[in-house]
Tab-separated table of C-alpha atoms in Angstrom:
chain	number	residue	atom	x	y	z
A	4	MET	CA	103.558	95.196	90.322
A	5	ALA	CA	105.924	96.689	92.901
A	6	VAL	CA	103.951	99.033	95.150
A	7	THR	CA	105.252	101.109	98.065
A	8	VAL	CA	103.046	100.641	101.122
A	9	ARG	CA	103.038	103.310	103.812
A	10	LEU	CA	101.786	102.039	107.155
A	11	PHE	CA	100.306	104.316	109.797
A	12	ALA	CA	99.305	103.966	113.466
A	13	ALA	CA	98.208	100.395	114.314
A	14	ALA	CA	99.379	99.096	110.906
A	15	GLU	CA	102.865	100.452	111.599
A	16	ALA	CA	102.809	98.873	115.058
A	17	ALA	CA	101.699	95.504	113.662
A	18	ALA	CA	104.466	95.513	111.047
A	19	GLY	CA	107.176	97.080	113.187
A	20	ARG	CA	107.955	99.467	110.340
A	21	ASP	CA	106.348	102.415	108.590
A	22	GLU	CA	106.933	101.365	104.989
A	23	ASP	CA	107.161	98.186	102.924
A	24	GLN	CA	107.086	96.990	99.309
A	25	VAL	CA	104.633	94.443	97.918
A	26	ASP	CA	104.222	92.819	94.539
A	27	ALA	CA	100.497	92.582	93.836
A	28	GLY	CA	98.173	93.373	90.958
A	29	THR	CA	95.178	94.444	93.031
A	30	LEU	CA	94.394	96.079	96.358
A	31	GLY	CA	93.100	92.729	97.619
A	32	GLY	CA	96.345	91.057	96.583
A	33	ALA	CA	98.344	93.655	98.507
A	34	ILE	CA	96.141	93.151	101.569
A	35	ASP	CA	96.707	89.395	101.329
A	36	VAL	CA	100.495	89.840	101.044
A	37	LEU	CA	100.587	92.114	104.093
A	38	SER	CA	98.376	89.738	106.100
A	39	GLY	CA	100.610	86.810	105.240
A	40	ARG	CA	103.770	88.742	105.976
A	41	TYR	CA	102.754	90.198	109.345
A	42	GLY	CA	100.152	87.812	110.754
A	43	GLU	CA	96.906	87.927	112.652
A	44	THR	CA	97.269	91.358	114.219
A	45	MET	CA	97.893	92.942	110.824
A	46	THR	CA	94.959	91.027	109.345
A	47	LYS	CA	92.672	92.558	111.990
A	48	VAL	CA	94.079	96.041	111.415
A	49	LEU	CA	93.675	95.754	107.646
A	50	GLY	CA	90.054	94.651	108.109
A	51	ALA	CA	89.280	97.980	109.797
A	52	SER	CA	91.521	100.189	107.634
A	53	SER	CA	90.913	102.605	104.794
A	54	PHE	CA	93.233	102.683	101.781
A	55	LEU	CA	94.562	105.405	99.504
A	56	LEU	CA	96.161	104.755	96.126
A	57	ASP	CA	98.349	107.734	95.266
A	58	GLY	CA	96.185	109.852	97.559
A	59	VAL	CA	92.816	108.686	96.190
A	60	ALA	CA	90.471	106.546	98.294
A	61	ALA	CA	90.234	102.919	97.158
A	62	TYR	CA	87.303	100.804	98.317
A	63	GLU	CA	87.250	97.736	96.089
A	64	ARG	CA	89.589	94.781	96.604
A	65	ASP	CA	89.797	94.383	92.834
A	66	ALA	CA	91.168	97.937	92.389
A	67	GLU	CA	94.116	97.586	90.017
A	68	LEU	CA	97.590	98.522	91.229
A	69	ILE	CA	100.138	100.121	88.924
A	70	ASP	CA	103.884	99.565	89.190
A	71	GLY	CA	105.430	102.321	91.314
A	72	GLN	CA	102.148	103.325	92.920
A	73	ARG	CA	101.878	104.294	96.595
A	74	LEU	CA	99.376	102.532	98.842
A	75	ASP	CA	98.604	104.132	102.203
A	76	VAL	CA	97.087	101.975	104.951
A	77	LEU	CA	95.011	104.130	107.306
A	78	PRO	CA	93.654	102.353	110.382
A	79	PRO	CA	90.972	104.115	112.414
A	80	PHE	CA	92.531	106.968	114.366
A	81	ALA	CA	91.493	108.140	117.836
A	82	GLY	CA	92.058	111.448	119.513
A	83	GLY	CA	91.650	114.960	118.425
């Protein structure tokens, strides 16, 4: 399943880009692909992040991804 991943804040910094594509069938699979692609810093960021699938919060690693879906990676934000 090709999914567009939008990366924000620390996730964008860890990847050096604000968007990527992954082929994964589940949220956990996408997390694993991103960790493998971008390394230890990204793995730490993903461990603290929240995720949205087409704008809806996703909490379970086994959440199914659909081809063409958008996955937003939202690390904790500071400021106000």
